[in-house]
Coordinates of C-alpha atoms in Angstrom, one line a residue:
M1 CA 109.4 20.6 25.2
N2 CA 112.6 22.3 26.4
L3 CA 112.0 25.2 24.0
Y4 CA 108.5 25.6 25.4
C5 CA 109.7 25.7 29.0
K6 CA 112.3 28.3 28.2
Y7 CA 109.7 30.5 26.6
V8 CA 107.4 30.3 29.7
E9 CA 110.3 31.2 32.0
S10 CA 111.2 34.2 29.8
Y11 CA 107.6 35.3 29.8
L12 CA 107.3 35.1 33.6
E13 CA 110.6 37.0 34.1
S14 CA 109.3 39.8 31.9
V15 CA 106.0 39.9 33.8
N16 CA 107.7 40.0 37.2
M17 CA 110.1 42.7 36.1
N18 CA 107.3 44.9 34.8
R19 CA 105.4 44.4 38.0
F20 CA 108.4 45.2 40.1
K21 CA 109.0 48.4 38.0
S22 CA 105.4 49.3 38.5
I23 CA 105.6 48.8 42.2
Q24 CA 108.9 50.7 42.4
S25 CA 107.4 53.6 40.5
H26 CA 104.4 53.7 42.8
F27 CA 106.7 53.6 45.9
Y28 CA 108.7 56.6 44.7
S29 CA 105.6 58.5 43.9
V30 CA 104.2 57.9 47.4
L31 CA 107.6 58.8 49.0
T32 CA 107.7 62.0 47.0
V33 CA 104.3 63.0 48.2
L34 CA 105.2 62.2 51.8
V35 CA 108.4 64.2 51.6
L36 CA 106.6 67.2 50.2
F37 CA 103.9 66.9 52.9
M38 CA 106.4 66.6 55.8
S39 CA 108.3 69.6 54.4
F40 CA 105.1 71.6 54.3
V41 CA 104.2 70.5 57.9
L42 CA 107.7 71.1 59.3
A43 CA 108.0 74.4 57.6
G44 CA 105.6 75.8 60.2
Y45 CA 108.0 74.5 63.0
A46 CA 111.2 75.7 61.4
Q47 CA 113.5 77.1 64.1
H48 CA 114.5 80.4 62.6
T49 CA 117.3 82.3 64.4
E50 CA 118.8 85.8 64.3
K51 CA 121.8 87.4 65.9
I52 CA 121.3 90.0 68.7
G53 CA 124.6 91.3 70.1
N54 CA 126.7 88.2 70.8
R55 CA 123.8 85.9 71.3
S56 CA 121.7 83.8 68.9
F57 CA 117.9 84.1 69.4
Y58 CA 115.1 81.9 68.2
V59 CA 112.4 83.9 66.3
H60 CA 109.0 82.1 66.5
V61 CA 105.7 83.3 64.9
V62 CA 102.7 82.2 66.9
K63 CA 100.2 80.0 65.1
A64 CA 96.6 79.2 65.9
K65 CA 96.0 77.1 69.1
E66 CA 99.7 77.3 70.2
T67 CA 100.6 77.7 73.8
I68 CA 103.7 78.9 75.6
Y69 CA 104.0 75.4 77.1
G70 CA 103.9 73.8 73.6
I71 CA 106.4 76.3 72.2
S72 CA 108.8 75.8 75.2
R73 CA 108.7 72.0 74.5
Q74 CA 109.3 72.6 70.8
Y75 CA 112.4 74.6 71.4
N76 CA 113.5 72.8 74.6
V77 CA 113.6 75.9 76.7
H78 CA 112.0 76.9 80.0
Q79 CA 108.6 78.6 79.8
D80 CA 109.9 81.4 82.1
T81 CA 112.6 82.1 79.6
I82 CA 110.0 82.9 76.9
Y83 CA 108.1 85.1 79.4
H84 CA 111.2 86.9 80.4
Y85 CA 112.1 88.0 76.9
N86 CA 108.5 88.6 75.9
P87 CA 106.8 90.2 78.9
S88 CA 103.5 90.8 77.0
A89 CA 103.1 87.0 76.7
I90 CA 102.3 86.8 80.4
N91 CA 98.8 88.1 79.5
G92 CA 98.4 85.6 76.6
I93 CA 99.7 85.2 73.1
K94 CA 98.1 85.9 69.8
I95 CA 98.3 84.5 66.2
D96 CA 101.2 86.0 64.2
Q97 CA 102.8 87.4 67.4
I98 CA 106.6 87.2 67.2
L99 CA 108.5 85.7 70.1
R100 CA 112.2 86.0 70.6
F101 CA 114.3 84.1 73.1
P102 CA 117.9 83.0 73.3
V103 CA 119.3 79.7 71.9
P104 CA 120.8 77.8 74.9
V105 CA 124.6 77.7 75.0
E106 CA 126.0 74.2 75.1
S107 CA 128.9 74.9 77.4
I108 CA 130.6 77.5 79.5
T109 CA 134.3 78.4 79.2
P110 CA 136.1 78.4 82.6
V111 CA 136.9 81.9 83.7
K112 CA 138.8 83.5 86.6
H113 CA 137.0 85.1 89.6
S114 CA 137.7 88.2 91.7
I115 CA 137.4 88.7 95.5
H116 CA 135.2 91.1 97.4
I117 CA 135.8 91.9 101.1
V118 CA 132.5 92.3 102.9
E119 CA 132.1 95.6 104.8
Q120 CA 129.9 96.5 107.7
G121 CA 126.3 97.0 106.7
E122 CA 126.6 95.5 103.2
T123 CA 124.0 93.1 101.9
L124 CA 124.2 90.3 99.4
Y125 CA 121.8 92.0 97.1
G126 CA 123.8 95.2 97.2
I127 CA 127.0 93.4 96.4
A128 CA 125.3 91.5 93.5
K129 CA 124.1 94.8 92.1
K130 CA 127.5 96.4 92.5
Y131 CA 129.2 93.7 90.4
Q132 CA 126.2 93.3 88.0
T133 CA 125.6 89.7 88.9
T134 CA 122.8 87.9 90.8
V135 CA 122.2 86.9 94.4
K136 CA 121.7 83.3 93.2
R137 CA 125.1 83.3 91.4
L138 CA 126.9 84.7 94.5
T139 CA 125.3 82.1 96.7
E140 CA 126.4 79.3 94.3
L141 CA 130.0 80.5 94.4
N142 CA 129.9 81.2 98.2
P143 CA 127.5 78.7 99.9
F144 CA 128.5 80.0 103.4
V145 CA 126.5 83.2 102.8
K146 CA 123.3 81.3 103.5
N147 CA 124.2 81.7 107.2
G148 CA 124.5 85.5 106.8
L149 CA 127.2 88.0 105.8
Q150 CA 129.9 89.0 108.3
P151 CA 132.4 91.9 108.0
N152 CA 135.8 90.9 106.4
Q153 CA 134.4 87.8 104.7
E154 CA 135.9 87.1 101.3
L155 CA 133.3 86.6 98.5
V156 CA 134.2 85.0 95.2
I157 CA 132.8 87.3 92.4
P158 CA 132.1 86.0 88.9
S159 CA 134.0 87.8 86.2
D160 CA 132.5 89.9 83.5
E161 CA 133.2 87.2 80.9
E162 CA 131.3 84.6 83.0
D163 CA 128.3 86.9 83.5
K164 CA 128.1 87.4 79.7
E165 CA 128.0 83.7 79.3
I166 CA 125.4 82.9 82.0
S167 CA 123.3 86.1 82.2
P168 CA 120.5 86.6 81.9
I169 CA 119.9 82.9 81.7
H170 CA 121.7 80.2 83.7
E171 CA 122.8 78.0 80.8
V172 CA 122.9 74.7 82.7
N173 CA 119.1 74.5 83.2
N174 CA 117.8 77.4 81.1
E175 CA 116.3 79.1 84.2
P176 CA 115.7 82.8 83.7
N177 CA 117.3 85.6 85.7
K178 CA 114.3 86.3 87.9
E179 CA 115.9 89.5 89.3
M180 CA 116.0 91.0 85.8
M181 CA 112.4 89.9 85.2
I182 CA 111.1 91.9 88.2
N183 CA 113.3 95.0 87.7
K184 CA 112.9 95.8 84.1
Q185 CA 111.0 99.1 84.7
E186 CA 112.8 102.4 85.3
I187 CA 112.6 104.0 88.7
Q188 CA 111.4 107.6 88.7
P189 CA 112.0 110.3 91.4
V190 CA 109.0 111.2 93.6
K191 CA 108.3 114.9 93.8
I192 CA 106.5 116.5 96.8
F193 CA 102.8 117.1 96.2
D194 CA 102.0 120.7 97.1
K195 CA 98.3 120.1 98.0
C196 CA 98.6 117.3 100.6
Q197 CA 96.8 119.3 103.3
T198 CA 93.6 119.5 101.3
Y199 CA 93.9 116.4 99.0
R200 CA 92.1 113.2 99.9
T201 CA 91.7 110.1 97.7
E202 CA 88.3 108.9 96.7
K203 CA 89.6 105.3 96.6
K204 CA 87.9 103.0 99.1
S205 CA 89.5 99.6 98.3
F206 CA 93.1 98.7 98.8
K207 CA 95.4 95.7 98.3
I208 CA 98.0 95.1 101.1
A209 CA 100.8 92.5 101.0
F210 CA 102.7 91.3 104.1
L211 CA 106.1 89.6 103.4
L212 CA 107.2 87.9 106.7
P213 CA 109.2 84.8 107.7
F214 CA 106.5 82.6 109.3
T215 CA 108.3 79.3 108.8
T216 CA 112.0 80.2 109.1
S217 CA 114.3 77.9 111.0
G218 CA 115.0 80.6 113.6
K219 CA 112.4 80.5 116.4
L220 CA 112.9 84.2 117.3
N221 CA 112.2 85.4 113.8
T222 CA 109.1 83.2 113.5
R223 CA 107.8 84.7 116.8
I224 CA 108.6 88.2 115.6
A225 CA 106.7 87.6 112.4
S226 CA 103.7 86.1 114.1
E227 CA 103.5 88.8 116.8
F228 CA 104.0 91.6 114.3
F229 CA 101.2 90.3 112.0
G230 CA 98.9 89.8 115.1
G231 CA 99.3 93.5 115.9
A232 CA 98.8 94.3 112.2
R233 CA 95.5 92.4 112.3
V234 CA 94.2 94.7 115.0
A235 CA 95.1 97.8 112.9
L236 CA 93.4 96.2 109.8
D237 CA 90.2 95.7 111.8
S238 CA 90.3 99.3 112.9
I239 CA 90.6 100.6 109.4
R240 CA 87.9 98.3 108.1
A241 CA 85.6 99.6 110.8
K242 CA 85.7 102.9 108.9
G243 CA 84.1 101.4 105.8
I244 CA 87.4 100.8 104.0
N245 CA 87.7 97.6 102.0
L246 CA 91.1 95.9 102.5
E247 CA 92.2 92.8 100.6
I248 CA 95.1 91.2 102.4
F249 CA 97.8 89.0 100.9
V250 CA 100.2 87.2 103.2
Y251 CA 103.4 85.6 101.9
D252 CA 106.0 83.5 103.8
T253 CA 109.5 84.7 103.0
K254 CA 111.0 81.8 105.0
S255 CA 114.7 81.9 105.8
K256 CA 117.0 85.0 106.0
N257 CA 118.8 84.5 102.7
D258 CA 116.2 82.8 100.7
S259 CA 116.2 85.2 97.8
D260 CA 114.6 82.7 95.5
Q261 CA 111.5 82.5 97.7
V262 CA 111.3 86.3 97.7
L263 CA 111.8 86.4 93.9
D264 CA 109.0 83.8 93.5
I265 CA 106.7 86.0 95.5
L266 CA 107.5 89.1 93.5
L267 CA 106.8 87.2 90.3
K268 CA 103.2 86.4 91.3
P269 CA 100.9 88.3 89.0
E270 CA 98.9 90.0 91.8
M271 CA 102.0 91.7 93.3
Q272 CA 102.2 94.4 90.7
Y273 CA 98.7 95.6 91.7
M274 CA 99.5 96.1 95.4
D275 CA 98.8 99.5 97.0
L276 CA 101.1 98.8 99.9
I277 CA 103.8 96.2 100.8
I278 CA 104.9 95.7 104.4
G279 CA 108.1 93.7 104.8
P280 CA 110.3 91.8 104.4
L281 CA 111.8 91.4 107.9
Y282 CA 115.4 90.8 106.7
S283 CA 117.6 93.5 105.2
A284 CA 119.2 90.8 103.0
N285 CA 116.3 90.8 100.6
L286 CA 115.0 94.4 101.2
G287 CA 117.0 96.0 98.3
L288 CA 115.4 93.5 95.9
V289 CA 111.9 94.2 97.0
A290 CA 112.5 97.9 97.2
D291 CA 113.6 98.1 93.5
Y292 CA 110.5 96.1 92.6
A293 CA 108.2 98.4 94.5
S294 CA 109.9 101.7 93.4
A295 CA 109.7 100.6 89.8
R296 CA 106.0 100.1 90.1
N297 CA 105.2 103.1 92.4
I298 CA 104.2 100.9 95.3
P299 CA 105.0 102.2 98.9
L300 CA 107.1 99.6 100.7
V301 CA 107.4 99.7 104.5
T302 CA 110.4 98.1 106.2
P303 CA 109.4 97.7 109.8
F304 CA 112.7 96.6 111.4
S305 CA 115.6 97.3 109.1
R306 CA 117.9 100.1 110.4
L307 CA 120.1 100.4 107.3
S308 CA 119.8 103.9 105.9
S309 CA 122.1 103.0 103.0
L310 CA 119.3 101.0 101.4
L311 CA 117.2 104.2 100.9
S312 CA 119.5 105.5 98.1
G313 CA 117.7 105.5 94.7
K314 CA 114.5 103.9 96.1
P315 CA 111.9 106.7 96.4
Y316 CA 109.1 104.3 97.5
L317 CA 111.0 102.7 100.3
I318 CA 109.8 103.8 103.8
K319 CA 112.1 103.0 106.8
V320 CA 110.3 103.4 110.1
T321 CA 113.1 102.3 112.5
P322 CA 115.8 104.9 112.8
D323 CA 119.4 103.7 112.9
E324 CA 121.7 104.3 115.9
Q325 CA 123.2 107.4 114.4
Q326 CA 119.7 108.9 113.8
V327 CA 118.7 107.9 117.4
A328 CA 121.7 109.7 118.8
S329 CA 121.0 112.8 116.7
R330 CA 117.4 112.9 117.6
T331 CA 118.2 112.4 121.3
I332 CA 120.5 115.4 121.4
K333 CA 117.8 117.5 119.5
Y334 CA 115.3 116.5 122.2
F335 CA 117.4 117.7 125.1
K336 CA 118.4 120.9 123.2
T337 CA 114.6 121.6 122.7
F338 CA 113.7 121.2 126.3
Y339 CA 117.0 122.3 127.9
P340 CA 118.7 124.8 125.5
D341 CA 121.5 125.7 128.0
A342 CA 122.2 122.2 129.3
N343 CA 125.6 120.8 130.2
Y344 CA 126.5 117.6 128.4
I345 CA 128.7 114.8 129.7
L346 CA 129.4 111.9 127.4
I347 CA 130.7 108.8 129.2
D348 CA 132.8 106.3 127.3
P349 CA 132.1 102.8 128.7
G350 CA 135.3 101.4 127.0
I351 CA 133.3 98.4 125.6
K352 CA 133.9 97.5 122.0
K353 CA 130.3 96.6 121.4
D354 CA 129.2 100.1 122.5
S355 CA 132.0 102.1 120.8
L356 CA 130.0 102.9 117.6
Q357 CA 127.0 104.3 119.6
H358 CA 129.5 106.4 121.7
L359 CA 130.9 107.7 118.4
Y360 CA 127.4 108.6 117.1
Y361 CA 126.7 110.7 120.3
Q362 CA 130.1 112.4 119.8
E363 CA 129.1 113.4 116.3
A364 CA 125.6 114.5 117.3
L365 CA 127.0 116.8 120.1
K366 CA 129.3 118.4 117.6
T367 CA 126.5 118.9 115.1
H368 CA 123.7 120.2 117.4
I369 CA 125.5 121.8 120.3
S370 CA 127.5 125.0 120.0
N371 CA 131.3 124.8 119.9
D372 CA 131.4 126.2 123.4
N373 CA 133.6 123.5 125.1
S374 CA 132.4 124.5 128.5
S375 CA 129.0 122.8 127.8
V376 CA 130.2 119.5 126.2
H377 CA 132.5 117.1 128.0
S378 CA 133.8 113.6 127.3
V379 CA 135.0 111.3 130.1
R380 CA 136.1 107.8 130.5
L381 CA 134.5 105.1 132.7
T382 CA 137.5 104.5 134.9
T383 CA 135.9 106.1 138.0
A384 CA 132.7 108.0 138.6
G385 CA 134.8 111.0 139.6
G386 CA 135.4 111.9 135.9
A387 CA 131.8 112.7 135.3
I388 CA 131.1 114.1 138.7
S389 CA 133.8 116.7 138.3
K390 CA 132.1 118.0 135.1
I391 CA 128.7 118.5 136.7
Q392 CA 127.5 122.1 137.0
K393 CA 125.2 122.9 139.9
D394 CA 123.6 125.9 138.2
K395 CA 122.6 124.0 135.0
K396 CA 120.7 121.0 133.8
N397 CA 123.3 118.2 133.4
I398 CA 122.7 115.5 130.7
L399 CA 124.9 112.4 131.3
I400 CA 125.0 110.2 128.3
F401 CA 126.0 106.6 129.1
P402 CA 125.7 104.3 126.0
C403 CA 126.6 101.0 127.8
S404 CA 125.0 97.6 127.2
R405 CA 126.6 95.7 130.1
E406 CA 124.3 95.4 133.1
I407 CA 127.0 94.9 135.8
T408 CA 128.9 98.0 134.5
V409 CA 125.8 100.1 134.5
K410 CA 124.8 99.0 138.0
D411 CA 128.3 99.7 139.5
Y412 CA 128.6 103.1 137.8
L413 CA 125.2 104.3 138.8
A414 CA 125.8 103.3 142.4
K415 CA 128.9 105.5 142.5
L416 CA 127.1 108.4 140.8
N417 CA 124.1 108.1 143.1
N418 CA 126.3 108.5 146.2
S419 CA 128.1 111.6 144.8
I420 CA 125.6 113.7 142.8
D421 CA 124.2 115.5 145.9
K422 CA 121.4 117.8 144.7
A423 CA 122.5 118.4 141.2
D424 CA 119.9 118.5 138.4
I425 CA 120.7 115.4 136.4
S426 CA 119.2 113.4 133.6
I427 CA 121.1 110.2 132.6
V428 CA 120.6 108.8 129.1
G429 CA 120.7 105.0 128.7
T430 CA 120.0 102.6 125.9
E431 CA 117.2 100.1 125.1
D432 CA 119.4 97.4 126.6
W433 CA 118.6 98.9 130.1
L434 CA 115.0 97.9 129.7
E435 CA 116.1 94.3 130.0
F436 CA 118.2 94.8 133.2
N437 CA 116.9 93.1 136.3
N438 CA 119.5 93.9 139.0
V439 CA 119.8 97.7 138.8
E440 CA 118.2 99.6 141.7
A441 CA 115.1 101.5 140.6
D442 CA 116.1 104.3 143.0
Y443 CA 119.1 105.0 140.8
Y444 CA 116.8 105.5 137.8
E445 CA 114.5 107.7 139.8
N446 CA 117.2 109.9 141.4
M447 CA 119.0 110.4 138.1
N448 CA 115.8 111.0 136.0
L449 CA 116.5 108.2 133.5
H450 CA 115.8 108.8 129.8
I451 CA 115.9 106.0 127.3
P452 CA 115.5 106.8 123.6
T453 CA 113.7 103.9 122.0
V454 CA 112.4 102.9 118.6
N455 CA 110.7 99.5 119.4
Y456 CA 108.7 100.2 122.5
A457 CA 105.4 101.9 122.9
S458 CA 103.2 103.1 125.7
Y459 CA 100.6 100.7 127.2
T460 CA 98.9 103.3 129.4
D461 CA 97.1 105.7 127.0
S462 CA 93.5 105.0 125.9
A463 CA 94.5 104.0 122.4
S464 CA 97.0 101.5 123.7
V465 CA 94.6 100.0 126.2
S466 CA 92.1 99.5 123.4
F467 CA 94.8 97.8 121.3
I468 CA 95.7 95.4 124.1
Q469 CA 92.1 94.4 124.5
Q470 CA 91.6 93.8 120.8
Y471 CA 94.9 91.9 120.6
Q472 CA 94.0 89.6 123.5
K473 CA 90.6 89.0 121.8
I474 CA 92.2 87.9 118.5
M475 CA 95.4 86.2 119.6
K476 CA 94.4 85.0 123.1
V477 CA 97.7 86.3 124.6
D478 CA 99.1 89.6 125.8
P479 CA 100.9 91.6 123.1
G480 CA 104.7 92.0 123.2
I481 CA 106.8 94.7 121.7
Y482 CA 106.7 93.2 118.2
A483 CA 102.9 93.1 118.3
S484 CA 102.8 96.8 119.3
K485 CA 105.1 97.6 116.4
G486 CA 102.9 95.7 114.0
Y487 CA 99.9 97.6 115.2
I488 CA 101.6 101.1 115.0
V489 CA 103.3 100.5 111.7
T490 CA 100.2 99.1 110.0
L491 CA 97.8 101.7 111.5
Q492 CA 99.8 104.8 110.6
M493 CA 100.7 103.6 107.1
L494 CA 97.1 102.7 106.4
Q495 CA 95.9 106.1 107.7
L496 CA 98.3 107.7 105.2
L497 CA 97.3 105.3 102.4
T498 CA 93.6 105.7 102.8
S499 CA 94.0 109.5 102.9
Y500 CA 96.4 110.0 100.0
G501 CA 96.0 106.9 97.9
E502 CA 98.5 106.8 95.0
K503 CA 100.0 110.1 96.3
T504 CA 101.1 108.5 99.7
C505 CA 104.8 108.8 99.0
E506 CA 104.3 112.4 97.8
C507 CA 102.7 113.3 101.1
L508 CA 104.6 111.3 103.7
H509 CA 106.1 114.5 105.1
Q510 CA 102.5 115.5 106.1
S511 CA 101.4 114.4 109.6
L512 CA 97.7 113.5 109.7
T513 CA 97.5 113.7 113.5
T514 CA 99.5 115.4 116.3
D515 CA 100.1 112.1 118.1
A516 CA 101.6 110.3 115.0
Y517 CA 104.4 108.0 116.0
Y518 CA 106.4 108.7 112.8
T519 CA 107.5 111.8 111.1
F520 CA 109.2 111.2 107.7
D521 CA 111.9 113.0 105.8
R522 CA 114.3 112.1 102.9
K523 CA 117.5 113.3 101.4
S524 CA 116.3 113.8 97.8
S525 CA 113.3 113.0 95.5
S526 CA 115.2 110.0 94.3
D527 CA 115.7 108.5 97.7
G528 CA 113.5 106.7 100.2
W529 CA 111.9 108.0 103.3
Y530 CA 113.1 107.6 106.9
N531 CA 111.3 108.1 110.2
Q532 CA 113.1 110.6 112.3
S533 CA 111.0 110.3 115.4
I534 CA 111.9 108.4 118.6
Q535 CA 109.9 107.6 121.7
M536 CA 111.6 108.9 124.8
M537 CA 110.9 106.8 127.8
V538 CA 111.2 108.9 131.0
F539 CA 111.4 107.1 134.4
R540 CA 109.4 109.1 136.9
N541 CA 107.5 108.1 140.0
Y542 CA 108.9 104.6 139.5
S543 CA 107.3 104.0 136.1
Y544 CA 107.9 104.9 132.5
R545 CA 106.0 107.6 130.6
F546 CA 106.4 108.0 126.8
I547 CA 107.1 111.2 124.9
N548 CA 107.0 111.1 121.1
Y549 CA 109.6 113.3 119.6

């Protein structure tokens, strides 16, 4: 019996062992098949890389039904990063298309920074471009610049080593360098078209973009933007009435130093198809938009910026507001045209705020008036006697008084008024004088006041009366100076655009009408255009009349 039991136990053990070996063999067979299958599947998703310069780049071959979103998730990178390094992907991807984009860097080695001292007239974009970095990076290192740049501020500048590590992608969150995305194209000079007088475009439909700060925290800038666009709407209606189709795109640039908002606007697909861009209001982001526009041959009009330095290397940038130096030069040219033998007396108000404008008038007199010292005089404000002693009874006398302080102007004009007798005098003030409330109108009348202006316009001619009526109809309020500027800028630029089309920036020197507010010139074919005209406000019969010059 015991022998039988042992035999049974031995038989069962052999049966179980054979079954186990059979199951084990089957398991390994299935596992092998699974491994081979997964290897085959994952082969299609293998993350191949190659070295380009000092960076490692993923190389991905697009397969059927793949999307940029799916690829970005597969490699754990931002979609915009893929678009940045593969611009053609913006229009869609195709099977077997090769995409290259950088492998994210895990960490950044601490580096030293340098310091930049802000100079008068510099912009954040200009400084970023100078040091080959980005506005965003400068803002990260210098948060106070969000309140605007001031002369003599110290800015921390990222070193070259740091830029190599973080550019063109910020490695912390894999966001692309948007500035590089919009400015990849090369800017070409714009040559003058020699047939502007007879050429007219056949195009009848245009796309216009307005970049204005409608929701900024500053109430004044919001009002400027709203009034300016209100005036522009009247001009748009005027052009449409001629059978021209205008497609208008309005974008809110928000706060003064919100470069990210402006970059996001420029990255919108429709922006590259614009025929004209008007804005932005702030000079801080103007260089960025100007590079974008010039690289794509789109005329860009800056309605308020007075910085002439921004025109360099931007042939499609159009500046309609002359800077103070240009105003001084044009003013002296105006008087030289109408009074070639005049006697000039430049009065120094001794006020720091006005010192630069006084200097510009000094330079303009040296440039445009002969070196005959008997016809150009400089005097200090101390007493009215200094200017009076230089007045010549047998000549036209031009007294230039660049002073922004009302009480000083009032007192000085009172002394002059009592001493000029019957001399032929024209006194030149500044736009600040238009805001004065306590200066006697008799002084202005007796001294034939002239105010060179760039922001005011006549409200008495028939065209202006029509504009006022249309503005009141649309906006339900009377227009201010910014509404007038919006109307004039938009109307004249659209008249040029609808006449010359894609050759607008080649024909800006050509005036379409004799009463055009702006006449444009430039330093070279590689630089932008600037308006050299001013409106001279002349006080006669106790009211102002306007002369475009």
